[in-house]
mmCIF file with all atom_site columns, N, CA and C and ligand atoms in Angstrom:
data_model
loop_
_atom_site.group_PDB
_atom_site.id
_atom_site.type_symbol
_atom_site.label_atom_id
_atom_site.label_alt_id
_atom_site.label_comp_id
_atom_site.label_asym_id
_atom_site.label_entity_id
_atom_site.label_seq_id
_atom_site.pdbx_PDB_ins_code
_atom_site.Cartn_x
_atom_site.Cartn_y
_atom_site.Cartn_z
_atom_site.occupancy
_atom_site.B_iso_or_equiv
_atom_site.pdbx_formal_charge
_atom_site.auth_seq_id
_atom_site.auth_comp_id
_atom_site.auth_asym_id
_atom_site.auth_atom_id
_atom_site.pdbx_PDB_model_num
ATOM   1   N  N   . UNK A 1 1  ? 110.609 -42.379 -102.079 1.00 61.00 ? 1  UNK A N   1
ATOM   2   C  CA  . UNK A 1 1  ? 111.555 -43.370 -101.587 1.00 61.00 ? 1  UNK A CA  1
ATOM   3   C  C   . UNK A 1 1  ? 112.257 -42.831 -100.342 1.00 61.00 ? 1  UNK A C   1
ATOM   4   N  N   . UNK A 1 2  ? 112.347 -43.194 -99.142  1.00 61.00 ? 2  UNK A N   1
ATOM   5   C  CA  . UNK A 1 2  ? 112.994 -43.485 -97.997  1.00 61.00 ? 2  UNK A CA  1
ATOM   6   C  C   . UNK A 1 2  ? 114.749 -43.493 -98.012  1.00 61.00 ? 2  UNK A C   1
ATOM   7   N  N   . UNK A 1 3  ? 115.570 -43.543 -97.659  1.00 57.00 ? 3  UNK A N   1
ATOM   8   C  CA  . UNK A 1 3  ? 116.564 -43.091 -97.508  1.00 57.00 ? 3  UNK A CA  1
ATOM   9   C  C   . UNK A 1 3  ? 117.234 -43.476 -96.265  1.00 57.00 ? 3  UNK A C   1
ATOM   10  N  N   . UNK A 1 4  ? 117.887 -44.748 -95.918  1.00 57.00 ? 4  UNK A N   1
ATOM   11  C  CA  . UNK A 1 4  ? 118.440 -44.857 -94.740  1.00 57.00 ? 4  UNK A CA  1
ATOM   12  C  C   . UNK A 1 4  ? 119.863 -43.920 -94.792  1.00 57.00 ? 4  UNK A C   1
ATOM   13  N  N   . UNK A 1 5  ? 120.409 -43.030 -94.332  1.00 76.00 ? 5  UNK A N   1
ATOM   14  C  CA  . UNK A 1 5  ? 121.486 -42.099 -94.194  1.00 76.00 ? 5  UNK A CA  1
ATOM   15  C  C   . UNK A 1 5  ? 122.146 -42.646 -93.514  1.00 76.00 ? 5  UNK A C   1
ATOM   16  N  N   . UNK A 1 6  ? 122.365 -43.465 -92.672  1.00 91.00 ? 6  UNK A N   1
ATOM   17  C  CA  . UNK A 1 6  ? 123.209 -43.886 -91.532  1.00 91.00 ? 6  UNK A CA  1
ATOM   18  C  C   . UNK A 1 6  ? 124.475 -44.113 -92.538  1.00 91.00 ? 6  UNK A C   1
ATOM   19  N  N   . UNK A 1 7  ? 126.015 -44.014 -91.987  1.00 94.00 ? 7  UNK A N   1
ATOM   20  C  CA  . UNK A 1 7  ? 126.994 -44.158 -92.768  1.00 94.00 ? 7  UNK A CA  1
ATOM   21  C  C   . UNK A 1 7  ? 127.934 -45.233 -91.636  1.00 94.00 ? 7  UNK A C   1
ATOM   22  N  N   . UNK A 1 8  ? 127.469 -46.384 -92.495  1.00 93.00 ? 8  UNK A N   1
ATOM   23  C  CA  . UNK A 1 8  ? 128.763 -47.568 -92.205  1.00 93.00 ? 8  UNK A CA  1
ATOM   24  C  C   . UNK A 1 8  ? 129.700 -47.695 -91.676  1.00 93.00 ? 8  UNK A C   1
ATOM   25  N  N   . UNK A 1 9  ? 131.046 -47.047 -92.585  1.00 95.00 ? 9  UNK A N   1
ATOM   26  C  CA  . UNK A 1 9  ? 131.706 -46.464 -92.656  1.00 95.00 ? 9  UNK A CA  1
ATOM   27  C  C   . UNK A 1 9  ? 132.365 -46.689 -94.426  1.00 95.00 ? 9  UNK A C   1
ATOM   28  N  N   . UNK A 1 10 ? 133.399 -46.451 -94.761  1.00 96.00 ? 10 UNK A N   1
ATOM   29  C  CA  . UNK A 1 10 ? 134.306 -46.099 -95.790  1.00 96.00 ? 10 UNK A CA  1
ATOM   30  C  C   . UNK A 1 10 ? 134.802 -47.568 -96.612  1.00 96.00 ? 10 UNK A C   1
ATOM   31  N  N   . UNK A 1 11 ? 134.802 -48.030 -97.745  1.00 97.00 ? 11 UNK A N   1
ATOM   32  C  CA  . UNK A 1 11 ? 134.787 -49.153 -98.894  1.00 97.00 ? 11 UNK A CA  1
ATOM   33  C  C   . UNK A 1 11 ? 136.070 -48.624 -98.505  1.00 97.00 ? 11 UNK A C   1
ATOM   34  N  N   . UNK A 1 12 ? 136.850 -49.891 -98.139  1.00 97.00 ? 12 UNK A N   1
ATOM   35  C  CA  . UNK A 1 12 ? 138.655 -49.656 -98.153  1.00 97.00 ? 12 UNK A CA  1
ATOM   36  C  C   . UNK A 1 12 ? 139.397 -49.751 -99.029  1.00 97.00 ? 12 UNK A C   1
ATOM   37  N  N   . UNK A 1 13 ? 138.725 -50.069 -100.092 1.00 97.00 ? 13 UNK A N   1
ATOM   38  C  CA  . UNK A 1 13 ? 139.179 -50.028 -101.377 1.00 97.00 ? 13 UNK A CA  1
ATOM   39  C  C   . UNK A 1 13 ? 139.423 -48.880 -102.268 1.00 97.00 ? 13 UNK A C   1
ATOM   40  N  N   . UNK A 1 14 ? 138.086 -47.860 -102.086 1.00 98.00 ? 14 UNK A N   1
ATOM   41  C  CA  . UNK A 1 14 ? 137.855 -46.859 -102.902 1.00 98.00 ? 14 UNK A CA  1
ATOM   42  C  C   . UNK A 1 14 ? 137.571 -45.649 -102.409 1.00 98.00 ? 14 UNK A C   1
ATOM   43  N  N   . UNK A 1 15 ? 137.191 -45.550 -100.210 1.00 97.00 ? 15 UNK A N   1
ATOM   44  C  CA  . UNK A 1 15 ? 137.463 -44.535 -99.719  1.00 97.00 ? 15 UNK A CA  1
ATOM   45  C  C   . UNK A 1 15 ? 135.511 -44.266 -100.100 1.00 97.00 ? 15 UNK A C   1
ATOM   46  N  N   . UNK A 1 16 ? 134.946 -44.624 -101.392 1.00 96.00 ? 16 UNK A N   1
ATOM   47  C  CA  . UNK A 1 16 ? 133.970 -44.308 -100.807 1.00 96.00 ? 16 UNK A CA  1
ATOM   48  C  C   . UNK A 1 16 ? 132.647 -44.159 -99.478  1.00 96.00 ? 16 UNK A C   1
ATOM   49  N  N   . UNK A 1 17 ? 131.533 -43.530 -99.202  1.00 96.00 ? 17 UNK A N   1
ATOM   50  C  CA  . UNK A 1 17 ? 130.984 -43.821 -97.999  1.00 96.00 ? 17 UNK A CA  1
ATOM   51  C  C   . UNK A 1 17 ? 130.045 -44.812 -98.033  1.00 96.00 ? 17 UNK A C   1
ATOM   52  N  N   . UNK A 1 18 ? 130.007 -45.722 -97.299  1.00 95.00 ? 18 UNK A N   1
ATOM   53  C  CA  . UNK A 1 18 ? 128.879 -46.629 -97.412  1.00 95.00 ? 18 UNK A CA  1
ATOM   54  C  C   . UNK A 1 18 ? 127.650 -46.664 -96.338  1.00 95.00 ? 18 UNK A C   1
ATOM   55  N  N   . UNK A 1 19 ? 126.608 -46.386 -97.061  1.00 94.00 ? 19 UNK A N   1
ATOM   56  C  CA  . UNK A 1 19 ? 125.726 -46.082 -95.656  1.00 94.00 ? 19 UNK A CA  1
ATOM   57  C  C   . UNK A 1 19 ? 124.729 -47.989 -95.939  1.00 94.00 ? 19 UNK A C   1
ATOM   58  N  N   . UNK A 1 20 ? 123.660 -47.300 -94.573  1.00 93.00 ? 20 UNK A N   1
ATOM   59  C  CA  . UNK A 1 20 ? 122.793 -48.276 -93.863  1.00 93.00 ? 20 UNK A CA  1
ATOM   60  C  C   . UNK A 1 20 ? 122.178 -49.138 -95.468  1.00 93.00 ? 20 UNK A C   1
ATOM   61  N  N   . UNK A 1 21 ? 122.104 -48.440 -96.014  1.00 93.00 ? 21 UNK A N   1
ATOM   62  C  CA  . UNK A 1 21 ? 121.083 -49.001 -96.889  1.00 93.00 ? 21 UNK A CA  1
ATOM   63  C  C   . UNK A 1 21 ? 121.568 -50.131 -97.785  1.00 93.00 ? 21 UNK A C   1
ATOM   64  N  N   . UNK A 1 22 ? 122.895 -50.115 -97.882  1.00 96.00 ? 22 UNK A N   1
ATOM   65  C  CA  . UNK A 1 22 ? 123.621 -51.163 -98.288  1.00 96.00 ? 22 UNK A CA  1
ATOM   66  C  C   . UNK A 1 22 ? 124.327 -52.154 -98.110  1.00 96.00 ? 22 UNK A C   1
ATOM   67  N  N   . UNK A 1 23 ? 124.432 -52.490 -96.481  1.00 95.00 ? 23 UNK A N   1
ATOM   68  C  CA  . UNK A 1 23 ? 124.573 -53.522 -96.365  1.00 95.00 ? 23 UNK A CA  1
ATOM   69  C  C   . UNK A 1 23 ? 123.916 -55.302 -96.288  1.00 95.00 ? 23 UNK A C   1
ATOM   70  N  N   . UNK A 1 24 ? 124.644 -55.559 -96.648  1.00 96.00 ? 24 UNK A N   1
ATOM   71  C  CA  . UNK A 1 24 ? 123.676 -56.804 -96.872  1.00 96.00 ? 24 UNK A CA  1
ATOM   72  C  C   . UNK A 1 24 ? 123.686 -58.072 -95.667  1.00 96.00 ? 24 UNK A C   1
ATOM   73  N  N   . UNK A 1 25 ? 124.829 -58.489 -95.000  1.00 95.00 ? 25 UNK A N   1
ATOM   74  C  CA  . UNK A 1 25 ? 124.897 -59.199 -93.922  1.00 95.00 ? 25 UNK A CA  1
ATOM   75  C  C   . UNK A 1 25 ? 126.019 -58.569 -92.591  1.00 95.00 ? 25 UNK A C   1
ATOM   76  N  N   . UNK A 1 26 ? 125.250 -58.841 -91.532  1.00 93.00 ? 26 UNK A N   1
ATOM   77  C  CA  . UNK A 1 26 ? 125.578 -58.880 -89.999  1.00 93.00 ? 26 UNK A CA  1
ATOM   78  C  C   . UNK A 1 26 ? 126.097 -59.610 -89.539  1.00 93.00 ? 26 UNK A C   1
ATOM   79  N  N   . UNK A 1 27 ? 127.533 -59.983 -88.948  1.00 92.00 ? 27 UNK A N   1
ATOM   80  C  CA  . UNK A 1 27 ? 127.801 -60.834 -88.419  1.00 92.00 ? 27 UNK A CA  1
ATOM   81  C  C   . UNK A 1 27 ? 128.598 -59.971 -86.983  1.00 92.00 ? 27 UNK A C   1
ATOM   82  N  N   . UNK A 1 28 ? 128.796 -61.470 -86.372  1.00 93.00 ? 28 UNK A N   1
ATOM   83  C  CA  . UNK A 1 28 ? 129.624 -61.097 -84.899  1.00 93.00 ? 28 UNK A CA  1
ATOM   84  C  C   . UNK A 1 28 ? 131.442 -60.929 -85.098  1.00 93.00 ? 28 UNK A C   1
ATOM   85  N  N   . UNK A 1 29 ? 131.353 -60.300 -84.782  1.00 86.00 ? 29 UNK A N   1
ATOM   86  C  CA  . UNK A 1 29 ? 133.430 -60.306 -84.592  1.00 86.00 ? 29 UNK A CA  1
ATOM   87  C  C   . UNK A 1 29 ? 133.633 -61.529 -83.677  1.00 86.00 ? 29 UNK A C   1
ATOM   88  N  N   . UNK A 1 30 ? 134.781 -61.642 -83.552  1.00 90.00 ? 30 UNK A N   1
ATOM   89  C  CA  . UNK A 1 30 ? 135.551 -62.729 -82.726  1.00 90.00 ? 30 UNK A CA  1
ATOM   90  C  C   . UNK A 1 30 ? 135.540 -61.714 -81.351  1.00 90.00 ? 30 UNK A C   1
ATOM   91  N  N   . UNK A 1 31 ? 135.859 -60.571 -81.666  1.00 93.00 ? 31 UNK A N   1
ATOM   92  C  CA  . UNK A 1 31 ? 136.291 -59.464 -80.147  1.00 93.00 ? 31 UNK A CA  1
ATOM   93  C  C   . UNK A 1 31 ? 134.657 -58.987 -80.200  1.00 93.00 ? 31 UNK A C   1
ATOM   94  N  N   . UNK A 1 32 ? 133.552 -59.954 -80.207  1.00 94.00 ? 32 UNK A N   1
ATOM   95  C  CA  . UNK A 1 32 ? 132.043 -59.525 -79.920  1.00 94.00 ? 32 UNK A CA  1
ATOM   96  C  C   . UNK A 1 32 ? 131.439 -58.113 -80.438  1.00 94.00 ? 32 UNK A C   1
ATOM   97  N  N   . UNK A 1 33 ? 132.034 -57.415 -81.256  1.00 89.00 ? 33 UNK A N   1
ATOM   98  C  CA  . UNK A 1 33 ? 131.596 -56.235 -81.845  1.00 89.00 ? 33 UNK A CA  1
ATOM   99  C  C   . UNK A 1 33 ? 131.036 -56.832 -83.210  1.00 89.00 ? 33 UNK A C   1
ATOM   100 N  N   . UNK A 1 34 ? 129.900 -56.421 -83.644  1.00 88.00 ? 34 UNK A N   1
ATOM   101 C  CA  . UNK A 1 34 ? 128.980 -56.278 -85.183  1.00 88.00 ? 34 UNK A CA  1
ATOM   102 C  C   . UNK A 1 34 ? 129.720 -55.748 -85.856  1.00 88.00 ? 34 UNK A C   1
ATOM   103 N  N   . UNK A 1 35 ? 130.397 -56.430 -87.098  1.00 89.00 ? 35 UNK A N   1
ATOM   104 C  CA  . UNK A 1 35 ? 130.529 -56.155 -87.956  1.00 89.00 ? 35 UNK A CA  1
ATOM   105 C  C   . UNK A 1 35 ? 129.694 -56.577 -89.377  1.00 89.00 ? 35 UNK A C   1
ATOM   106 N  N   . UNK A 1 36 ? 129.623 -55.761 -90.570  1.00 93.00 ? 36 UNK A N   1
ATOM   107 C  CA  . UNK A 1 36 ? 128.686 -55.803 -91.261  1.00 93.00 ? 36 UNK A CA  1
ATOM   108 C  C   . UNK A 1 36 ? 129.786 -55.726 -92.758  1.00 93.00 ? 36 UNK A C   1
ATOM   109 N  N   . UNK A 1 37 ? 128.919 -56.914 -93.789  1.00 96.00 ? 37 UNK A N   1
ATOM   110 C  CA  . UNK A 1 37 ? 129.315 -56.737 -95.194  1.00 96.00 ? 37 UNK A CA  1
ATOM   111 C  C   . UNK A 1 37 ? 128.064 -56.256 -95.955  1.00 96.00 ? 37 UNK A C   1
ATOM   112 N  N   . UNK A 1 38 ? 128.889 -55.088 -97.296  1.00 97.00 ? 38 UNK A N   1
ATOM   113 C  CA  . UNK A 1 38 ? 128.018 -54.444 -97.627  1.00 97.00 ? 38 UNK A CA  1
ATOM   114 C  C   . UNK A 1 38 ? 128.495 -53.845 -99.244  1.00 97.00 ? 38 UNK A C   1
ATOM   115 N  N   . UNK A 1 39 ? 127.675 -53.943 -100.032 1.00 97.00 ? 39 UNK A N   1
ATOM   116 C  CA  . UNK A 1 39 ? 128.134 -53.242 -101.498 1.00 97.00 ? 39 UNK A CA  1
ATOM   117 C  C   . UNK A 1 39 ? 128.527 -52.126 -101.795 1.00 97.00 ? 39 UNK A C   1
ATOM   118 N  N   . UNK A 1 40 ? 129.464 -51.462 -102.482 1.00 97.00 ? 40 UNK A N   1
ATOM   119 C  CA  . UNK A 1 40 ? 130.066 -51.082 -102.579 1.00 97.00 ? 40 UNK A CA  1
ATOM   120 C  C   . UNK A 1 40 ? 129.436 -50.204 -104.041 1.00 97.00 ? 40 UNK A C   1
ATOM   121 N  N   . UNK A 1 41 ? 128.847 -49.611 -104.385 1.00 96.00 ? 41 UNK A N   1
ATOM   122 C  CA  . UNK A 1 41 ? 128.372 -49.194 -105.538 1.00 96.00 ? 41 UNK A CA  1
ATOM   123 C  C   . UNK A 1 41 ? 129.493 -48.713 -106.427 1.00 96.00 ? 41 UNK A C   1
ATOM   124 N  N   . UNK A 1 42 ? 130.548 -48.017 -106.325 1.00 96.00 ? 42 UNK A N   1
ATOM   125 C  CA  . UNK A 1 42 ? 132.122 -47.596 -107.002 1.00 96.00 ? 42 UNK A CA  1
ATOM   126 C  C   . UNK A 1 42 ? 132.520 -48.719 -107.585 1.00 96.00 ? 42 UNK A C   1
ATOM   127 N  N   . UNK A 1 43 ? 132.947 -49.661 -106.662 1.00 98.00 ? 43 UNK A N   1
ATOM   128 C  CA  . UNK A 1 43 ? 133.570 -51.124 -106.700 1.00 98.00 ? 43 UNK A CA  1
ATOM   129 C  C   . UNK A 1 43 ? 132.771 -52.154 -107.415 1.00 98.00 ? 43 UNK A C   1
ATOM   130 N  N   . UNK A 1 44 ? 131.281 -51.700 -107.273 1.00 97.00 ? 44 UNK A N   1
ATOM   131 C  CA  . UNK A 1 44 ? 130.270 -53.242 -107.519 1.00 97.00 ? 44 UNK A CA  1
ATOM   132 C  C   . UNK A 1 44 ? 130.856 -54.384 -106.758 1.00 97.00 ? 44 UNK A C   1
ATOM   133 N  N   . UNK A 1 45 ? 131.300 -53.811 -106.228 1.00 97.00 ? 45 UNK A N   1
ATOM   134 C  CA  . UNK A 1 45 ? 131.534 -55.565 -105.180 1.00 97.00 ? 45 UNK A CA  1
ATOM   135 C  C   . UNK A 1 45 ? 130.833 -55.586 -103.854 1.00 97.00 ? 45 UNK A C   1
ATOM   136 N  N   . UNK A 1 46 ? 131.001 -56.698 -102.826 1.00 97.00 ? 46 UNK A N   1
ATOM   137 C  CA  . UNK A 1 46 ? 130.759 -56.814 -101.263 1.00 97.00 ? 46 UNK A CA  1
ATOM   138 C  C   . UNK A 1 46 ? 131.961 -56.070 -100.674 1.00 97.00 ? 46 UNK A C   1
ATOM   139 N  N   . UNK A 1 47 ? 131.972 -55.163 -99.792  1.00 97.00 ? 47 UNK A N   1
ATOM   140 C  CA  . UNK A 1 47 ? 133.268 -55.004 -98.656  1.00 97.00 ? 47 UNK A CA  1
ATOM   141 C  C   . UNK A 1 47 ? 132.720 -55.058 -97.408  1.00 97.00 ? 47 UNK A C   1
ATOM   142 N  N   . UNK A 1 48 ? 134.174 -55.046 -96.766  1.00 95.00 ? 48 UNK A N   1
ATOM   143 C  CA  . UNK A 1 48 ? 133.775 -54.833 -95.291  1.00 95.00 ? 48 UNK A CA  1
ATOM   144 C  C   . UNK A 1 48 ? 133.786 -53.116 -94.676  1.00 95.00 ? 48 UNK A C   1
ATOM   145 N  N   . UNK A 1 49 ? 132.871 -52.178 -94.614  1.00 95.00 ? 49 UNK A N   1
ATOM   146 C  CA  . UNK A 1 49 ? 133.375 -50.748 -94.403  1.00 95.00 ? 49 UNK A CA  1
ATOM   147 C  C   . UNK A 1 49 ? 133.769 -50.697 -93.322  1.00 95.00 ? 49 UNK A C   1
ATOM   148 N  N   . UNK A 1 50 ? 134.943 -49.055 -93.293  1.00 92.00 ? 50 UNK A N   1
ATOM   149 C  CA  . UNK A 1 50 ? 135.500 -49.693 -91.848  1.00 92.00 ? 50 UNK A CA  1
ATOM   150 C  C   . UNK A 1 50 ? 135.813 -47.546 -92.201  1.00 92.00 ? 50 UNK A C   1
HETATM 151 ZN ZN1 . ZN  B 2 .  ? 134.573 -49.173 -103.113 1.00 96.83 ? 1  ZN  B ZN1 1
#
């Protein structure tokens, strides 16, 4: 199994790291920067890492 390592950044909830492999949708910011929602494996939820 493959392994995307890239790191997101940080579940603001729980401080954990969230890498590439878990996000699930891409969207545009309003200020034109990519931002991305992504699971949270600690949480089991969607966040936004930041
Ligand atoms: Zn979390």
């Amino acid at each position: 199994m493959t392994t995307d390592s890239t790191v997101l950044g940080r579940c603001p909830d729980c401080g954990e790291e969230i890498e590439a492999y878990q996000s699930l949708i891409e969207f545009e910011d309003a200020d034109g920067t990519t931002g991305v929602f992504a699971e949270c494996y600690s949480c089991d939820d969607v966040v936004r890492p930041e």
